[in-house]
Tab-separated table of C-alpha atoms in Angstrom:
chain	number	residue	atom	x	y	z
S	652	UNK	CA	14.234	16.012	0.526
S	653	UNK	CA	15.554	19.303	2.096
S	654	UNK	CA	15.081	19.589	5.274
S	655	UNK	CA	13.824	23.001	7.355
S	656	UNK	CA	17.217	23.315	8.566
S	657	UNK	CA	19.185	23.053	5.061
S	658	UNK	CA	16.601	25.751	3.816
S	659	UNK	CA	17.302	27.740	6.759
S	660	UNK	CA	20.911	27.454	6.237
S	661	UNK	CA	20.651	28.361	2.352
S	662	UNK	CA	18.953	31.523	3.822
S	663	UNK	CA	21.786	32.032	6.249
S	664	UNK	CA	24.226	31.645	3.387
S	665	UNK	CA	22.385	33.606	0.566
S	666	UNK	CA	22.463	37.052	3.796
S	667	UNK	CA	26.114	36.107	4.558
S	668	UNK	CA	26.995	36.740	0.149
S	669	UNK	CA	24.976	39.851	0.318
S	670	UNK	CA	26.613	40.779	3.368
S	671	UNK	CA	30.325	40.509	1.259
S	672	UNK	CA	28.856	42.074	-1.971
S	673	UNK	CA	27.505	44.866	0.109
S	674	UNK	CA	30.943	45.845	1.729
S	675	UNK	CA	32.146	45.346	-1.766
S	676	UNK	CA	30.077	47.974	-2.913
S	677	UNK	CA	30.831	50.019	0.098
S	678	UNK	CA	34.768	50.115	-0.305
S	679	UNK	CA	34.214	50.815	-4.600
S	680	UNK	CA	31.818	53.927	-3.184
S	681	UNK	CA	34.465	55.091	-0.300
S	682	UNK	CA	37.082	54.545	-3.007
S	683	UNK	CA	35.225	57.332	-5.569
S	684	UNK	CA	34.740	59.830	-2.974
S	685	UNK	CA	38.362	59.580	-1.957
S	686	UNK	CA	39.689	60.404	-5.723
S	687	UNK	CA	37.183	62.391	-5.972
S	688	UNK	CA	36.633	64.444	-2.787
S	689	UNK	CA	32.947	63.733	-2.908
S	690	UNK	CA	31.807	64.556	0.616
S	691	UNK	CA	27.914	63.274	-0.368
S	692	UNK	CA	29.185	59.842	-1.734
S	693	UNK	CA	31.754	59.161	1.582
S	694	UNK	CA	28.532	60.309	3.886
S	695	UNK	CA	26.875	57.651	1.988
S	696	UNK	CA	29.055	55.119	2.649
S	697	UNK	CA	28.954	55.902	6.339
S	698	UNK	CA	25.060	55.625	6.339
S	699	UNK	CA	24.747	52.787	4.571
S	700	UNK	CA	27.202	51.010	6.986
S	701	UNK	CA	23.969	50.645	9.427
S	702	UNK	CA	22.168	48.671	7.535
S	703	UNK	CA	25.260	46.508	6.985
S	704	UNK	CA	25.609	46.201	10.858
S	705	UNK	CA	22.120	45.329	11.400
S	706	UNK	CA	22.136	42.695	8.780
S	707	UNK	CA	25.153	41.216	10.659
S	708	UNK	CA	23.255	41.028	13.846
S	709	UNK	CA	20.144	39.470	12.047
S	710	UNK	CA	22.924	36.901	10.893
S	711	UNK	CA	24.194	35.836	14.029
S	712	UNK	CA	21.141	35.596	15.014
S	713	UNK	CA	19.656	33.452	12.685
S	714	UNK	CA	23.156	31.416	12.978
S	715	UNK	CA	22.154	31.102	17.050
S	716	UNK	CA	18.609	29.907	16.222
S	717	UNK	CA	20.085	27.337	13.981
S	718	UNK	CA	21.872	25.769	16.527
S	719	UNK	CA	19.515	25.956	19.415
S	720	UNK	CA	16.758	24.601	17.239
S	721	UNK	CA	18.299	22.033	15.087
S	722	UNK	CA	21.655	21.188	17.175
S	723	UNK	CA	23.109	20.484	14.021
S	724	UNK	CA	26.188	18.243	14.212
S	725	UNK	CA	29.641	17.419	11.905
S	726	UNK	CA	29.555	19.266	8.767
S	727	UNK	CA	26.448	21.300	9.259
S	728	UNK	CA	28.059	22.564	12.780
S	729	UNK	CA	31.080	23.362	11.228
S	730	UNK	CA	29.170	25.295	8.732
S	731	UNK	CA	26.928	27.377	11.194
S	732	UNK	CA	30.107	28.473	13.225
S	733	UNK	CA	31.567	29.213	10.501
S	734	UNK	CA	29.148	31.031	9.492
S	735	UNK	CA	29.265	33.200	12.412
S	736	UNK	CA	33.216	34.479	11.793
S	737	UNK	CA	31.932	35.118	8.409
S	738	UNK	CA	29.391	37.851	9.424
S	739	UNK	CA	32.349	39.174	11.740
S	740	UNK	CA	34.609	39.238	8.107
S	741	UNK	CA	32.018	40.727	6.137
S	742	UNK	CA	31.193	43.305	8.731
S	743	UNK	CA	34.781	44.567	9.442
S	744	UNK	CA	35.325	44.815	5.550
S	745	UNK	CA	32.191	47.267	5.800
S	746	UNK	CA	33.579	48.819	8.442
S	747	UNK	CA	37.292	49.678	6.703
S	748	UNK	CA	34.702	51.069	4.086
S	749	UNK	CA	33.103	53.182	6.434
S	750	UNK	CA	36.633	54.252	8.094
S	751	UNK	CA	38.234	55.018	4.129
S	752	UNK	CA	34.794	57.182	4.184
S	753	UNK	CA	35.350	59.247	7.499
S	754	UNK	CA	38.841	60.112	6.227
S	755	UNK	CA	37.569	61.723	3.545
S	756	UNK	CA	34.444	63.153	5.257
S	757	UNK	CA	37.516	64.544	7.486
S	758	UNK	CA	39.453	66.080	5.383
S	759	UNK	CA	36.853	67.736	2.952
S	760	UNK	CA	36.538	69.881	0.691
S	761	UNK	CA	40.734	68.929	0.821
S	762	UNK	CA	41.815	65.633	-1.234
S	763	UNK	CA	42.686	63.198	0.942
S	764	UNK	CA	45.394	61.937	-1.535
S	765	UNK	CA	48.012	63.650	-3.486
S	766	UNK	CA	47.789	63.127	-7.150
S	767	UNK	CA	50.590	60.942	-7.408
S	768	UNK	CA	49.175	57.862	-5.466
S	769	UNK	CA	45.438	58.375	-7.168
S	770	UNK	CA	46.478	55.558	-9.111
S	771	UNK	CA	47.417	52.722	-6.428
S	772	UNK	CA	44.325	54.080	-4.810
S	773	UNK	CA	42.139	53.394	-7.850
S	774	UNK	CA	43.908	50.163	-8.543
S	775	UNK	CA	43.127	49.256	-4.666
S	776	UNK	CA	39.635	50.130	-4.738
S	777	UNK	CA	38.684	47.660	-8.053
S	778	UNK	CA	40.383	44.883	-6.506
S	779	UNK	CA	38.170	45.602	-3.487
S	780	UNK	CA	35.162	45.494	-5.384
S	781	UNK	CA	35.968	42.021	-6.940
S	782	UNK	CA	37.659	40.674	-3.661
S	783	UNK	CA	34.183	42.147	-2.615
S	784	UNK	CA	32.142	39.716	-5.627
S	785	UNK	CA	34.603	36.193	-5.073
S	786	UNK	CA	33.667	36.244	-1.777
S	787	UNK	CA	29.993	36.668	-2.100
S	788	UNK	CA	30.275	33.895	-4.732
S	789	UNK	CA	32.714	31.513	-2.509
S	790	UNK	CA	29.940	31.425	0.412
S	791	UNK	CA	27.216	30.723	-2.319
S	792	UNK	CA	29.241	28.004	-3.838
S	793	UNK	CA	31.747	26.855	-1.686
S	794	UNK	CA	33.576	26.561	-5.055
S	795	UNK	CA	37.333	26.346	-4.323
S	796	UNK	CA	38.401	27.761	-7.672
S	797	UNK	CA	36.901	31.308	-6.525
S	798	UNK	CA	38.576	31.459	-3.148
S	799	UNK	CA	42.140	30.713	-5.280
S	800	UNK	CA	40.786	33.838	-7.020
S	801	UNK	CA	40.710	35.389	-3.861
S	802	UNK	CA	44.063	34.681	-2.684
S	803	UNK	CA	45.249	35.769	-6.061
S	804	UNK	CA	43.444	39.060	-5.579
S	805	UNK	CA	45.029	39.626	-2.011
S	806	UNK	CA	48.377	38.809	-3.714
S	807	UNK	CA	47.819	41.930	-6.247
S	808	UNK	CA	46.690	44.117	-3.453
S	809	UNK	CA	49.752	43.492	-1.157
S	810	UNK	CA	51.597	43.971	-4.555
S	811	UNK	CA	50.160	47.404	-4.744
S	812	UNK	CA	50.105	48.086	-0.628
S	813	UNK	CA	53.535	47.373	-1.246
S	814	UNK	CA	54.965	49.909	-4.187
S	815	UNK	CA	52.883	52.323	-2.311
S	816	UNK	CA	54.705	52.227	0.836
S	817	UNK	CA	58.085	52.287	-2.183
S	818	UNK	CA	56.477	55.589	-2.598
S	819	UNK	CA	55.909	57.127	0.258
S	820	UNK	CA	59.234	56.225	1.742
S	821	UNK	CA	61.193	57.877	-0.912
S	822	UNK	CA	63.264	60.588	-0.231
S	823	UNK	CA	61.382	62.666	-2.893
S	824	UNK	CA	57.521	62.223	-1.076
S	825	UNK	CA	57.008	65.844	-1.074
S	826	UNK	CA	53.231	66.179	0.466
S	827	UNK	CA	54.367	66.255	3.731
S	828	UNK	CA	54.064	63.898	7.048
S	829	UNK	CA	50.101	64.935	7.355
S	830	UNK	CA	49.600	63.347	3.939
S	831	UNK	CA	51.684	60.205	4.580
S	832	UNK	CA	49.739	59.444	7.783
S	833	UNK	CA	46.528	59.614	5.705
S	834	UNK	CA	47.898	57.367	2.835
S	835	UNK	CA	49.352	54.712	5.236
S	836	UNK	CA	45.924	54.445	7.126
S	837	UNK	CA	44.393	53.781	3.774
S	838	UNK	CA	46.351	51.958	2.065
S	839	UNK	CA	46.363	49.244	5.651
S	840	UNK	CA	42.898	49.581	5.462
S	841	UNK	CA	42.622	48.447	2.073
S	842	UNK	CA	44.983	45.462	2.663
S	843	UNK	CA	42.859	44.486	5.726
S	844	UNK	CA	39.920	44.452	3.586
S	845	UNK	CA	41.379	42.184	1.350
S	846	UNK	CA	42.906	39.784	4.363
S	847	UNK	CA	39.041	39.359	5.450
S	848	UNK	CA	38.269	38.265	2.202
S	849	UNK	CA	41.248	35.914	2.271
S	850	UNK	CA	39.717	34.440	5.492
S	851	UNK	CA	36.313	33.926	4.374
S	852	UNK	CA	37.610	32.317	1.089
S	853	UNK	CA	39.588	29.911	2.619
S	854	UNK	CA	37.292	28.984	5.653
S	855	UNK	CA	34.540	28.043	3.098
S	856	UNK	CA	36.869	25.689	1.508
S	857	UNK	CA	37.602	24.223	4.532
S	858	UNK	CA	34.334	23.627	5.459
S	859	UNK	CA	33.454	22.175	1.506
S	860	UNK	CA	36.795	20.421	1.421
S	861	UNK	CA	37.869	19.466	5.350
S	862	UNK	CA	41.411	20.989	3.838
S	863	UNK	CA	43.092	23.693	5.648
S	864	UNK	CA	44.490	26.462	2.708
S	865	UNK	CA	48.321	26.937	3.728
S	866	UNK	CA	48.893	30.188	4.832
S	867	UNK	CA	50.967	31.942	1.449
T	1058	UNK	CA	25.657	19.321	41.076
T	1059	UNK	CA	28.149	20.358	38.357
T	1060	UNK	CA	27.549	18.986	34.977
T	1061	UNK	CA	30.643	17.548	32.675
T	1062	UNK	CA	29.312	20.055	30.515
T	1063	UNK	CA	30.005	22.830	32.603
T	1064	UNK	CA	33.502	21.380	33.700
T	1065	UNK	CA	33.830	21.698	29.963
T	1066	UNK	CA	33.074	24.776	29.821
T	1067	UNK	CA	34.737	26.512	32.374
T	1068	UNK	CA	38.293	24.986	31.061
T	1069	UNK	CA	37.629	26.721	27.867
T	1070	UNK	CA	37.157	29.930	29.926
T	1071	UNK	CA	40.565	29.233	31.389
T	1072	UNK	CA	41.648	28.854	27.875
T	1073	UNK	CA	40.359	31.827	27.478
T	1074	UNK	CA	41.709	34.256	29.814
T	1075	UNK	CA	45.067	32.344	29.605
T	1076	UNK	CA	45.095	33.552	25.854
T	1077	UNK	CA	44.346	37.210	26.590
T	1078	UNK	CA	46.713	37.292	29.386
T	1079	UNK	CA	49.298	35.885	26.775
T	1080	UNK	CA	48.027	38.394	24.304
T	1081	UNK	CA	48.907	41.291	26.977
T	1082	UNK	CA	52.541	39.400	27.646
T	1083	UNK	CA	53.036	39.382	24.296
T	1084	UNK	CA	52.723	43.243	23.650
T	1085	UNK	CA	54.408	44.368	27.015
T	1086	UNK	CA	57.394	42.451	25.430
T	1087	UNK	CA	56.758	44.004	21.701
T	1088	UNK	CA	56.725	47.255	23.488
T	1089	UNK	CA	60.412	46.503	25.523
T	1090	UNK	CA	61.633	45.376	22.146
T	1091	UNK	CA	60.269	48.677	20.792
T	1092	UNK	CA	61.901	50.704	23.206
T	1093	UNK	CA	65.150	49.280	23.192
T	1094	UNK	CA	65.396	48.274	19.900
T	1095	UNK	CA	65.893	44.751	21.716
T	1096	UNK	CA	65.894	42.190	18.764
T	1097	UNK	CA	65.907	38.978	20.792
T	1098	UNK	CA	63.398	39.833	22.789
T	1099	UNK	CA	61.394	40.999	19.005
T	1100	UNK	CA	62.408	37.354	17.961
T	1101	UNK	CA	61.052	36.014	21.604
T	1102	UNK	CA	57.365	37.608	20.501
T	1103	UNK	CA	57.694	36.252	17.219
T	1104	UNK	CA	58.092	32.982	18.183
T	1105	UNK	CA	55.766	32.864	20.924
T	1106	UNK	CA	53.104	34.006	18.656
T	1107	UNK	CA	52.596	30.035	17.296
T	1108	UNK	CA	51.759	29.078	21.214
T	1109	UNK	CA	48.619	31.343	21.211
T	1110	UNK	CA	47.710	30.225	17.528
T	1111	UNK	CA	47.808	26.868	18.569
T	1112	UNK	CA	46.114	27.871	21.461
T	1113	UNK	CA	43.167	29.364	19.237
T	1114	UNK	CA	42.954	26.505	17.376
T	1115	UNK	CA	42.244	24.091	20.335
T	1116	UNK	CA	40.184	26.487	21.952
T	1117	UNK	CA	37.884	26.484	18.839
T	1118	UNK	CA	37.676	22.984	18.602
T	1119	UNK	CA	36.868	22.708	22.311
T	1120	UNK	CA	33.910	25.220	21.962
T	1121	UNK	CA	32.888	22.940	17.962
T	1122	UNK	CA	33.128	19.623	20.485
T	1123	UNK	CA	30.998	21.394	22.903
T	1124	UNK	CA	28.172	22.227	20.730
T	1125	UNK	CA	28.311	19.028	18.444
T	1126	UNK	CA	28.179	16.675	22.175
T	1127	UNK	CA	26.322	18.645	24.530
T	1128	UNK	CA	23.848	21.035	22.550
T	1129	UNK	CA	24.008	23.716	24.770
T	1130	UNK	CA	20.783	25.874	24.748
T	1131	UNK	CA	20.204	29.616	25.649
T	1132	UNK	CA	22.144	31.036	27.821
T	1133	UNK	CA	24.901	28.497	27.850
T	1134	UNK	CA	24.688	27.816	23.894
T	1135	UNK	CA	25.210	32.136	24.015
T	1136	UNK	CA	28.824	31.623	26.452
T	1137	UNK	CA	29.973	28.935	23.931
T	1138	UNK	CA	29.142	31.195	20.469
T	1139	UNK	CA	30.577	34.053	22.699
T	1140	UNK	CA	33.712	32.194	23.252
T	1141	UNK	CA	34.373	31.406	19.661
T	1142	UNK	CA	34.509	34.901	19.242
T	1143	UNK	CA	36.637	35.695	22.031
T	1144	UNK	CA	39.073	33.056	20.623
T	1145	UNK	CA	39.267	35.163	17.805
T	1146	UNK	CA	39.858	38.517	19.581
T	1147	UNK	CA	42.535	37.378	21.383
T	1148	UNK	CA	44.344	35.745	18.743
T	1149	UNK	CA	44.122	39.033	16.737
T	1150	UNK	CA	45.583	41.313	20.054
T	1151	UNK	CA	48.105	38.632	19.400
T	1152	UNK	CA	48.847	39.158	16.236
T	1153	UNK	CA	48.976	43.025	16.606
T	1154	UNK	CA	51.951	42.577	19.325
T	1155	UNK	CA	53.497	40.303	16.638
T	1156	UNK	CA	53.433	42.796	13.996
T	1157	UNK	CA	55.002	45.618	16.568
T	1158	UNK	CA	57.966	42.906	17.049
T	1159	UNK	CA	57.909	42.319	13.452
T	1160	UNK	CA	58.427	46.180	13.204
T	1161	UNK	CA	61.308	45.993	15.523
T	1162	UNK	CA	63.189	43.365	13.689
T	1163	UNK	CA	62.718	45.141	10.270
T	1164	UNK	CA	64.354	47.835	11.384
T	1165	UNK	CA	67.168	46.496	13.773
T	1166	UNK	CA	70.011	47.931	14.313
T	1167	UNK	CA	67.954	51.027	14.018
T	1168	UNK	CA	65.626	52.316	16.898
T	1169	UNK	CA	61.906	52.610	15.105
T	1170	UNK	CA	60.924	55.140	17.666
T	1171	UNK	CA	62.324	58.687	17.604
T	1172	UNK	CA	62.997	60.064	21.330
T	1173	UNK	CA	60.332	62.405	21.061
T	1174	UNK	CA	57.769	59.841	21.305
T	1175	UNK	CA	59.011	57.291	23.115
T	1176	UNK	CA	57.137	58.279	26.616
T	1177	UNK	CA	53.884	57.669	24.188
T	1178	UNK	CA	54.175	54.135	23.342
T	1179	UNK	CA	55.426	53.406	26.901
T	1180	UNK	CA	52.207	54.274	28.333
T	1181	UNK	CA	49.974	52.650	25.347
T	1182	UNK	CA	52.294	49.847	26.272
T	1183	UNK	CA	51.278	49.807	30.159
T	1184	UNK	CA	47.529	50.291	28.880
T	1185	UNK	CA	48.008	47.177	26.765
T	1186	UNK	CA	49.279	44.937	29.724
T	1187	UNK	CA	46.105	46.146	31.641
T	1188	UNK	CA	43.953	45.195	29.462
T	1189	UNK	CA	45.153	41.867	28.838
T	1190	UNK	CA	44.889	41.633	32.557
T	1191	UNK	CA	41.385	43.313	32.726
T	1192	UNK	CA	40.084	40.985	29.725
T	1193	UNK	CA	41.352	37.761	31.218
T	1194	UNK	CA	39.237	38.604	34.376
T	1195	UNK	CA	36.262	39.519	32.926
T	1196	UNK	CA	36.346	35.914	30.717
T	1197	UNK	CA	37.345	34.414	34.062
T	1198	UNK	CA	34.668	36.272	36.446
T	1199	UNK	CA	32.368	37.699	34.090
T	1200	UNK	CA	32.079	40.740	36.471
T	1201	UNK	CA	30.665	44.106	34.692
T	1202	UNK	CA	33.053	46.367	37.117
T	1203	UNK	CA	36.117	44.739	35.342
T	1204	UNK	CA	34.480	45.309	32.151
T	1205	UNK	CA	34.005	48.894	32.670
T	1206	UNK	CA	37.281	48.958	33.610
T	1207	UNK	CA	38.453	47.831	30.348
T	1208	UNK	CA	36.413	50.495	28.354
T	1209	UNK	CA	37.933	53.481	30.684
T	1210	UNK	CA	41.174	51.698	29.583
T	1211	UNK	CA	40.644	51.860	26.287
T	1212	UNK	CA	39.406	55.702	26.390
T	1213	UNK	CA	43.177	56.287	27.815
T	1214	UNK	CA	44.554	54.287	24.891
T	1215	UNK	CA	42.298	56.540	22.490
T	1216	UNK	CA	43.754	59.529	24.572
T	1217	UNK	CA	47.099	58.516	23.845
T	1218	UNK	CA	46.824	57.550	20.214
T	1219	UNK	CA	45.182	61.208	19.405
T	1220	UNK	CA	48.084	62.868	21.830
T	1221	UNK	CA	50.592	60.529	19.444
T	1222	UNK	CA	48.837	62.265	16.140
T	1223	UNK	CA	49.010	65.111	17.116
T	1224	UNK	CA	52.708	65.368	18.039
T	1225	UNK	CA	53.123	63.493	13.817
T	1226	UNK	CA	51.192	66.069	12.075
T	1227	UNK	CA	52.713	69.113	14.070
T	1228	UNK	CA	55.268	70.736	11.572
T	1229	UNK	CA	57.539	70.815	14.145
T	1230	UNK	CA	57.894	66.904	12.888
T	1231	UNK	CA	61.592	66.610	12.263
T	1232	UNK	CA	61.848	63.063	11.959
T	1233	UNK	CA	60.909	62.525	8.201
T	1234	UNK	CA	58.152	60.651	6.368
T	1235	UNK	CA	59.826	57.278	6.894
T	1236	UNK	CA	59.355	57.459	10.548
T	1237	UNK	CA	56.255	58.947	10.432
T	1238	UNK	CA	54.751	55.990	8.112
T	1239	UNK	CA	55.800	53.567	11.342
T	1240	UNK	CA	54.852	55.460	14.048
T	1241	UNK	CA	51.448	55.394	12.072
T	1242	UNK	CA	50.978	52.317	12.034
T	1243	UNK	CA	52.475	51.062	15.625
T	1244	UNK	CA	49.724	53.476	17.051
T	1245	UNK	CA	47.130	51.840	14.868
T	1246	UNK	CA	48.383	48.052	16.334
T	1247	UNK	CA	47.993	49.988	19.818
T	1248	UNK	CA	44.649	51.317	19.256
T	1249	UNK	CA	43.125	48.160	17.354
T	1250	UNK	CA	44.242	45.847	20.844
T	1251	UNK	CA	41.849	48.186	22.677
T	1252	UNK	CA	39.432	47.413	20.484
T	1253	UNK	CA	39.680	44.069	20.475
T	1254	UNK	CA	39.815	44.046	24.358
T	1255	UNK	CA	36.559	46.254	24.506
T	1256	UNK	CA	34.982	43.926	22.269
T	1257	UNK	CA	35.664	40.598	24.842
T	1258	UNK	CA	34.581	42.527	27.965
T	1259	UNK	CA	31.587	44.122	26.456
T	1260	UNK	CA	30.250	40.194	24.554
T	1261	UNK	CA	31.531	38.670	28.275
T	1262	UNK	CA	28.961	41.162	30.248
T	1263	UNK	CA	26.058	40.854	27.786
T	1264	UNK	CA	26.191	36.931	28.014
T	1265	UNK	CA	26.044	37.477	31.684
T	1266	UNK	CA	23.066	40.599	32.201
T	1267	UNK	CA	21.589	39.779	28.677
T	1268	UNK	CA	22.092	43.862	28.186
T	1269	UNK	CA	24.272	45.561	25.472
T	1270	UNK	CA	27.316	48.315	26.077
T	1271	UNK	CA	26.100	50.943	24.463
T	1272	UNK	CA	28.887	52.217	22.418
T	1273	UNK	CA	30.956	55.045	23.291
């Protein structure tokens, strides 16, 4: 029979995955205004990063009221707190959505990005969107195969971080220091996002599994 | 008559400042190593970096043993959720000192900084001290006044940070891109330890007057 507080928790759980597909969303969005310069889309993104924020208060919330109420204890506990850190995740990858946005909100009707790094950016932004999706799925499953994809995912975005910084520390970067501030925020931004994801991933499989994910 | 429960709890609040004092150690050193290019002192922060993680770790368990043998309610169950969140704050303004001393080794024998903005990350350095100081007191006491103090400490780290940008997108900039990618980034580590620090004193005084910061 499932209990009030299992149902409660499944609610819990079910917010937290919208929480990470949401901020998915939000970094594939901030990602097409900045190749694109499109102020509307970035403004967007920085509205909708509200409703993100309120959601993670409801969370917590509802996390608090679990414990209070039911006092849960071993595995359930450790899934409640965990619970918690997971809002904070999910809310900070929203929120390196929102700041990817305000860049571009900053800098328009400009491009943010010079043409020659559209393509890391691009590349950045998809494996956002599905570090965005694994995650969501992870905390609905707790299915350790999908937080492997995640780590795999982080790999290919430090890959990328990586040849961008190749890049931009070449003698022949020829946008200037203005435009290699800009692309260094981003591109840390985007491989913060993806270190969330990492965390929520492999905190879920703790919690399924009671086995710690060595660090890579 | 004090309860074992509250003996409990106020040794995890020792835990607790202990870790952001540590945290504010940790990036007064980064910033020395910074300075003068000082790799065994770089290596020193690197090192001591595992003490606060393991720190963290047996903090977090402390505040999971906590809930799972005492079931705190209200306004205590609200100190121990607080303080798993704290852990993590700390950790992080850790980890941010780290990755300035991880900066410094990377580019030993060489000085990261150039002269010109050396007096800069002095001062963020001295800001980041204080508020290791400021955040440990305000876990310890849980008085508002140090709290506030901590947000007009942060302001002067924002201060600094935009002062920093400014100087890096001036054309005047003579020091190249290479440079400029770093000095982006160490002001980001600077500015994000604020945050993290604003974030512990404002969740410290809301446990204790029940009423939100308003954001700045």
């Amino acid at each position: 029979m499932r209990t009030a507080f299992h149902e409660q928790l499944e609610a819990l759980k079910a917010t937290l995955g919208d929480m990470c597909g949401i901020a998915g969303v939000a970094m594939e969005r901030a990602t097409q205004a900045l190749l694109q310069a499109d102020l509307l889309l970035a403004e967007q993104v920085i509205t909708d990063h509200d409703r993100l924020a309120a959601m993670s208060r409801k969370a917590e919330e509802s996390a608090f009221v679990l414990l209070a109420l039911q006092a849960p204890v071993a595995g359930d506990l450790r899934t409640v707190v965990g619970s918690i850190k997971t809002v904070a995740d999910a809310e900070r990858m929203g929120g390196l959505a929102l700041h990817v946005a305000k860049i571009v909100r900053r800098r328009h009707p400009g491009h943010v990005l010079p043409e020659e790094v559209n393509g890391y950016f691009a590349e950045m932004g998809a494996v956002a969107v599905d570090l965005g999706k694994s995650a969501r799925e992870v905390v609905l499953s707790g299915d350790p195969d999908r937080a492997a994809q995640i780590r795999h995912d982080d790999d290919a975005m430090d890959e990328l971080h990586s040849h961008l910084f190749t890049v931009l520390m070449d003698r022949e970067w020829k946008h200037g220091v203005a435009s290699a501030v800009d692309v260094t925020l981003l591109g840390r931004f985007y491989e913060r996002f993806a270190d969330h994801a990492v965390e929520i991933g492999n905190r879920v499989v703790f919690q399924v599994t009671g086995e710690q994910v060595a660090e890579g």
